[in-house]
Amino acid sequence: DWTMDKFVDKELARIRALVGEKGQVLGAVSGGVDSTVAAKLMHEAIGDRFHAVLVDNGCMRLNECEQVKKTLTEHLGINLTVIDASDLFLDGLKGITDNPEAKRKFIGGTFIDVFEAEALKIEKAAANSPKAGKIEWFLQGTLYPDVIESISFKGPSATIKTHHNVGGLPERMMNGQGLKLIEPLRELFKDEVREMGRKLGIPHDLIMRHPFPGPGIAIRVLGEVTREQVAIARKADYIFIEEIKAAGLYDQISQAFAALLPVKAVGVMGDKRVHQQVISLRAVQTTDFMTANIFRFDWDFLERVSTRIVNEVDGVCRVEYDLTSKPPGTIEME
Ligand code: XMP
């Protein structure tokens, strides 16, 4: 019968057979569960002949990039290159004011450009190594539900929004450069990926991490994305998640975040009237992310978060809680 231990051994053997003695593999990581588990598995299988790349798009959470880098390199031993492309992303997002789809397309496209340029550099360096051969494989952390979704959602719903997943690459890189796909998680559900991650020694916090979208905070800053707006959303989000963890609620919630609304409201702070922006908090419970219910916090908790955000985040004078389930809402705001 099926056990995770046997499955891991079988996958390691399959990867080694596919890639061979000298073959090399490239993959994108985001710090999320799926890409990290896939990367760790690949590292177990072929060591430093697996090359992981993390693209910093300037829209990650507070300290996230440093943390991911530390965990993947120091703790998990993965051969990782971090590319800071923040300026490229943030400059390019300027002027996209009322078009979530344009935001997503720009971020997805820029990600691929940055990733491709780095891949070419890694390939060149790899080609000169006496110990290893060409990079012929591309690792993708596709799960079973992703496989099903891409088969069954070819209808109008697929056009609602373009998901940018750090795992995915376009034809031009795959076939154009002759990269072949390896998808070691494609038979697994999320809970099984987590189980595999535990077996591979990935820390609990990372295993239980809420999903985070590829475009990051850019789709949680409604309207135009600027450095200032990202900084505000990032701080508010950090406070919200910190309080959720302190209250012991993190593992009961499927996903939670703060979004910054592109409107201003009046408030009083000290003895002055202010005209500042509004933060919207969102937290949901779901098993499949196709439908979701709002998480029912107690009022004291929400009030505490609200007070902290208004006091600690410059430019914000009000906090709201999003009461919309999915459907009709989506989990993200854009
Ligand atoms: P929605 O907003 O469609 O989100 O209800 C469902 C789940 O998908 C995540 N999401 C994304 N993940 N790239 C990703 O990797 C994306 O572009 C993207 N958009 C949404 C969302 O965070 C939620 O978990």
XYZ file of C-alpha atoms and ligand atoms in Angstrom:
358
model
C 0.000 0.000 0.000
C 0.808 3.674 -0.523
C 2.881 5.507 2.086
C 4.577 8.880 1.874
C 7.987 7.310 2.620
C 7.638 4.952 -0.307
C 6.373 7.745 -2.532
C 9.363 9.970 -1.682
C 11.811 7.104 -2.381
C 10.094 6.329 -5.659
C 10.147 9.991 -6.742
C 13.823 10.396 -5.800
C 14.660 7.334 -7.887
C 12.517 8.551 -10.766
C 14.131 12.014 -10.726
C 17.659 10.556 -10.641
C 16.865 8.227 -13.519
C 15.318 11.012 -15.600
C 18.032 13.572 -14.987
C 20.959 11.152 -15.117
C 24.425 11.422 -13.554
C 25.223 14.883 -14.853
C 21.924 16.458 -15.821
C 20.899 19.782 -14.295
C 17.539 21.229 -13.315
C 16.278 24.777 -12.994
C 13.307 25.943 -10.946
C 11.608 29.055 -9.608
C 10.839 29.301 -5.895
C 8.545 31.732 -4.104
C 8.923 30.778 -0.451
C 5.535 29.071 -0.590
C 4.905 25.480 0.421
C 4.697 23.859 -3.016
C 7.783 25.354 -4.620
C 9.821 24.811 -1.440
C 8.838 21.153 -1.078
C 9.537 20.547 -4.780
C 12.909 22.291 -4.466
C 13.892 20.337 -1.358
C 12.967 17.056 -3.028
C 15.050 18.009 -6.045
C 17.966 18.940 -3.804
C 17.734 15.550 -2.062
C 17.775 13.871 -5.462
C 20.587 15.721 -7.244
C 22.132 18.224 -4.800
C 23.605 21.357 -6.345
C 22.747 20.274 -9.859
C 19.367 21.764 -8.974
C 19.367 25.559 -9.353
C 16.604 27.512 -7.624
C 15.829 31.121 -8.519
C 13.853 33.586 -6.394
C 12.763 36.791 -8.107
C 12.145 39.693 -5.720
C 9.389 41.678 -7.444
C 9.365 44.396 -4.782
C 5.870 43.289 -3.744
C 6.718 40.580 -1.244
C 5.816 40.833 2.434
C 7.913 42.502 5.120
C 11.326 40.757 5.478
C 10.026 37.912 3.332
C 12.795 37.816 0.787
C 15.553 37.656 3.415
C 13.661 35.015 5.345
C 13.065 32.788 2.346
C 16.696 33.126 1.362
C 17.849 32.156 4.830
C 15.543 29.147 5.144
C 16.274 27.779 1.693
C 20.033 28.209 1.749
C 21.038 27.876 5.408
C 18.376 25.524 6.633
C 17.575 23.431 3.576
C 20.896 23.651 1.731
C 19.306 24.542 -1.605
C 21.457 26.143 -4.308
C 19.566 29.447 -4.614
C 20.040 32.652 -6.585
C 18.027 35.684 -5.455
C 17.457 38.390 -8.043
C 16.390 41.789 -6.785
C 14.211 43.111 -9.599
C 12.132 45.405 -7.357
C 12.863 48.564 -9.323
C 11.954 46.995 -12.629
C 8.589 45.847 -11.271
C 7.748 48.951 -9.235
C 8.722 51.387 -12.001
C 6.703 49.411 -14.534
C 3.614 49.313 -12.319
C 3.476 53.100 -12.211
C 0.499 54.418 -14.139
C -1.616 51.247 -14.024
C -4.458 52.812 -12.078
C -7.678 50.989 -12.772
C -6.865 47.704 -14.430
C -6.130 44.658 -12.264
C -5.663 42.475 -15.308
C -2.996 44.818 -16.731
C -1.197 44.636 -13.385
C -1.241 40.856 -13.425
C -0.117 40.687 -17.056
C 2.745 43.116 -16.479
C 3.958 41.247 -13.393
C 3.677 37.832 -15.040
C 5.482 38.999 -18.171
C 8.244 40.797 -16.296
C 8.767 37.776 -14.071
C 9.363 35.641 -17.135
C 11.803 38.152 -18.661
C 13.823 38.346 -15.439
C 13.742 34.619 -14.892
C 14.749 33.860 -18.465
C 17.742 36.209 -18.344
C 18.927 34.531 -15.140
C 18.339 31.067 -16.568
C 20.606 31.894 -19.503
C 23.359 33.006 -17.122
C 23.040 29.853 -15.030
C 23.039 27.730 -18.188
C 26.210 29.381 -19.427
C 27.993 28.862 -16.115
C 26.717 25.284 -15.966
C 27.989 24.562 -19.466
C 31.551 25.293 -18.295
C 31.359 22.947 -15.323
C 33.290 19.692 -15.812
C 31.135 17.873 -13.256
C 27.786 18.608 -14.764
C 25.971 18.660 -18.070
C 23.492 21.001 -19.701
C 20.359 22.249 -17.976
C 17.652 20.258 -19.672
C 14.928 20.190 -17.061
C 12.572 22.638 -15.485
C 11.020 21.898 -12.087
C 7.406 22.848 -11.569
C 5.546 22.452 -8.255
C 2.208 21.627 -9.891
C -0.246 19.868 -7.557
C -3.057 17.512 -8.491
C -5.771 20.192 -8.122
C -3.792 22.460 -10.509
C -3.716 19.662 -13.049
C -7.488 19.203 -12.747
C -8.175 22.931 -12.830
C -6.177 23.515 -15.984
C -8.077 20.681 -17.669
C -11.559 21.692 -16.576
C -11.410 25.498 -16.605
C -11.070 26.301 -20.266
C -14.447 28.077 -20.176
C -15.258 31.750 -19.565
C -14.149 31.531 -15.909
C -10.544 31.167 -17.053
C -10.672 34.702 -18.419
C -11.741 36.331 -15.136
C -8.147 36.751 -14.193
C -4.741 35.568 -15.212
C -3.101 33.679 -12.424
C 0.554 34.328 -12.266
C 2.119 31.297 -10.677
C 5.862 31.422 -10.148
C 6.039 27.793 -11.225
C 4.803 28.351 -14.754
C 6.839 29.240 -17.817
C 5.722 29.973 -21.353
C 6.273 27.883 -24.441
C 9.107 30.116 -25.561
C 11.253 29.003 -22.627
C 10.128 25.417 -22.484
C 10.169 24.397 -26.127
C 12.224 27.323 -27.373
C 15.128 26.382 -25.138
C 14.329 22.705 -25.093
C 13.570 22.493 -21.368
C 11.553 19.489 -20.276
C 9.160 19.578 -17.316
C 9.566 17.674 -14.066
C 6.491 17.808 -11.831
C 7.113 15.598 -8.790
C 4.022 16.832 -6.902
C 1.485 16.383 -9.679
C -0.236 13.420 -8.000
C -0.511 15.085 -4.598
C -3.068 17.165 -2.737
C -1.981 20.060 -0.541
C -2.109 18.083 2.717
C 0.090 15.416 1.135
C 2.593 18.035 -0.005
C 2.725 19.266 3.591
C 3.311 15.718 4.810
C 6.120 15.319 2.300
C 7.583 18.633 3.456
C 7.617 17.452 7.079
C 9.423 14.266 6.055
C 11.993 16.337 4.186
C 12.671 18.454 7.282
C 11.036 21.696 6.177
C 10.203 23.890 9.226
C 6.619 23.932 10.550
C 6.063 27.640 9.888
C 6.883 27.232 6.243
C 4.785 24.058 5.900
C 1.701 25.769 7.337
C 2.190 29.031 5.492
C -0.898 30.613 3.935
C -0.785 30.795 0.148
C 0.558 34.048 -1.257
C -0.178 35.073 -4.848
C 2.631 35.487 -7.375
C 1.851 39.215 -7.927
C 2.048 39.647 -4.154
C 1.107 42.902 -2.494
C 0.597 44.514 -5.921
C -2.890 42.958 -6.100
C -3.572 43.989 -2.494
C -2.831 47.646 -3.190
C -5.997 48.551 -5.057
C -5.464 51.071 -7.800
C -1.992 52.347 -8.597
C 0.948 50.513 -7.062
C 3.689 52.800 -5.811
C 6.544 52.193 -3.384
C 4.716 54.255 -0.746
C 1.461 52.331 -1.141
C 3.255 48.979 -1.010
C 5.038 50.088 2.179
C 1.725 50.990 3.856
C 0.006 47.721 2.873
C 3.069 45.737 3.916
C 3.184 47.245 7.414
C -0.538 46.787 8.003
C -0.349 43.205 6.763
C 2.557 42.456 9.057
C 0.645 43.714 12.097
C -2.485 41.722 11.166
C -0.562 38.472 10.679
C 1.513 39.069 13.806
C -1.668 39.447 15.884
C -3.226 36.372 14.242
C -0.163 34.338 15.210
C -0.077 35.776 18.736
C -3.729 34.799 19.193
C -2.961 31.240 18.065
C -5.335 31.549 15.096
C -2.938 31.232 12.151
C -3.427 27.510 11.519
C -7.241 27.820 11.720
C -7.304 30.409 8.952
C -6.666 29.427 5.333
C -5.552 32.853 4.178
C -5.438 36.335 5.678
C -4.079 39.677 4.540
C -4.455 43.435 4.675
C -5.342 45.354 1.526
C -4.971 49.082 0.965
C -7.993 50.834 -0.510
C -7.450 53.724 -2.933
C -9.762 56.100 -1.098
C -9.417 58.515 1.747
C -11.606 59.068 4.771
C -11.623 61.627 7.546
C -10.517 60.798 11.072
C -9.253 62.466 14.235
C -5.800 61.767 15.533
C -4.587 63.595 18.608
C -6.424 66.889 18.314
C -6.277 67.104 14.520
C -8.592 66.082 11.755
C -6.815 63.934 9.202
C -7.693 62.793 5.704
C -6.057 59.443 5.140
C -6.393 56.021 3.584
C -8.364 52.934 4.566
C -7.090 49.394 5.210
C -9.330 46.435 4.531
C -8.616 43.203 6.410
C -9.560 39.863 4.906
C -9.398 36.373 6.412
C -11.021 33.242 4.997
C -11.475 29.575 5.698
C -11.585 27.134 2.824
C -10.493 23.658 1.890
C -10.194 24.049 -1.865
C -9.881 27.835 -2.411
C -12.703 27.587 -4.970
C -15.220 28.673 -2.352
C -14.433 30.305 0.978
C -16.146 31.595 4.108
C -15.041 34.620 6.058
C -13.260 33.880 9.326
C -15.271 34.943 12.382
C -12.871 36.772 14.660
C -14.091 38.086 17.957
C -14.584 41.843 18.119
C -11.843 42.391 20.702
C -9.330 40.866 18.346
C -10.403 43.020 15.395
C -10.459 46.128 17.536
C -6.936 45.451 18.757
C -5.653 45.021 15.197
C -7.472 48.160 14.084
C -5.992 50.236 16.904
C -2.497 49.003 16.196
C -2.725 49.671 12.461
C -4.085 53.196 12.877
C -1.472 53.995 15.533
C 1.516 52.365 13.875
C 0.989 52.820 10.143
C 1.398 56.356 8.835
C -1.187 57.369 6.266
C -3.996 55.134 7.548
C -6.858 56.414 9.702
C -9.420 53.615 9.348
C -9.612 49.839 9.249
C -12.465 47.742 7.836
C -13.154 43.996 7.866
C -14.206 42.361 4.605
C -17.422 40.348 5.108
C -17.658 38.907 1.600
C -17.501 35.165 1.120
C -16.381 33.503 -2.131
C -18.442 33.545 -4.218
C -19.420 36.282 -4.882
C -16.061 37.717 -3.775
C -12.737 36.227 -4.750
C -10.133 35.671 -2.076
C -7.834 38.344 -3.448
C -9.260 41.836 -4.033
C -7.960 42.186 -7.595
P -8.989 34.053 -5.805
O -8.649 35.490 -5.574
O -9.041 33.685 -7.255
O -7.772 33.228 -5.197
O -10.204 33.609 -5.070
C -7.741 31.822 -5.028
C -6.367 31.462 -4.522
O -5.390 31.715 -5.547
C -4.432 32.649 -5.085
N -4.052 33.498 -6.226
C -2.899 33.379 -6.889
N -1.857 32.560 -6.721
N -0.769 33.602 -8.521
C -0.774 32.685 -7.538
O 0.214 31.970 -7.391
C -1.798 34.445 -8.760
O -1.766 35.257 -9.673
C -2.914 34.335 -7.899
N -4.095 34.999 -7.828
C -4.772 34.481 -6.775
C -5.096 33.403 -3.978
O -4.146 33.992 -3.112
C -5.902 32.300 -3.335
O -5.101 31.492 -2.498
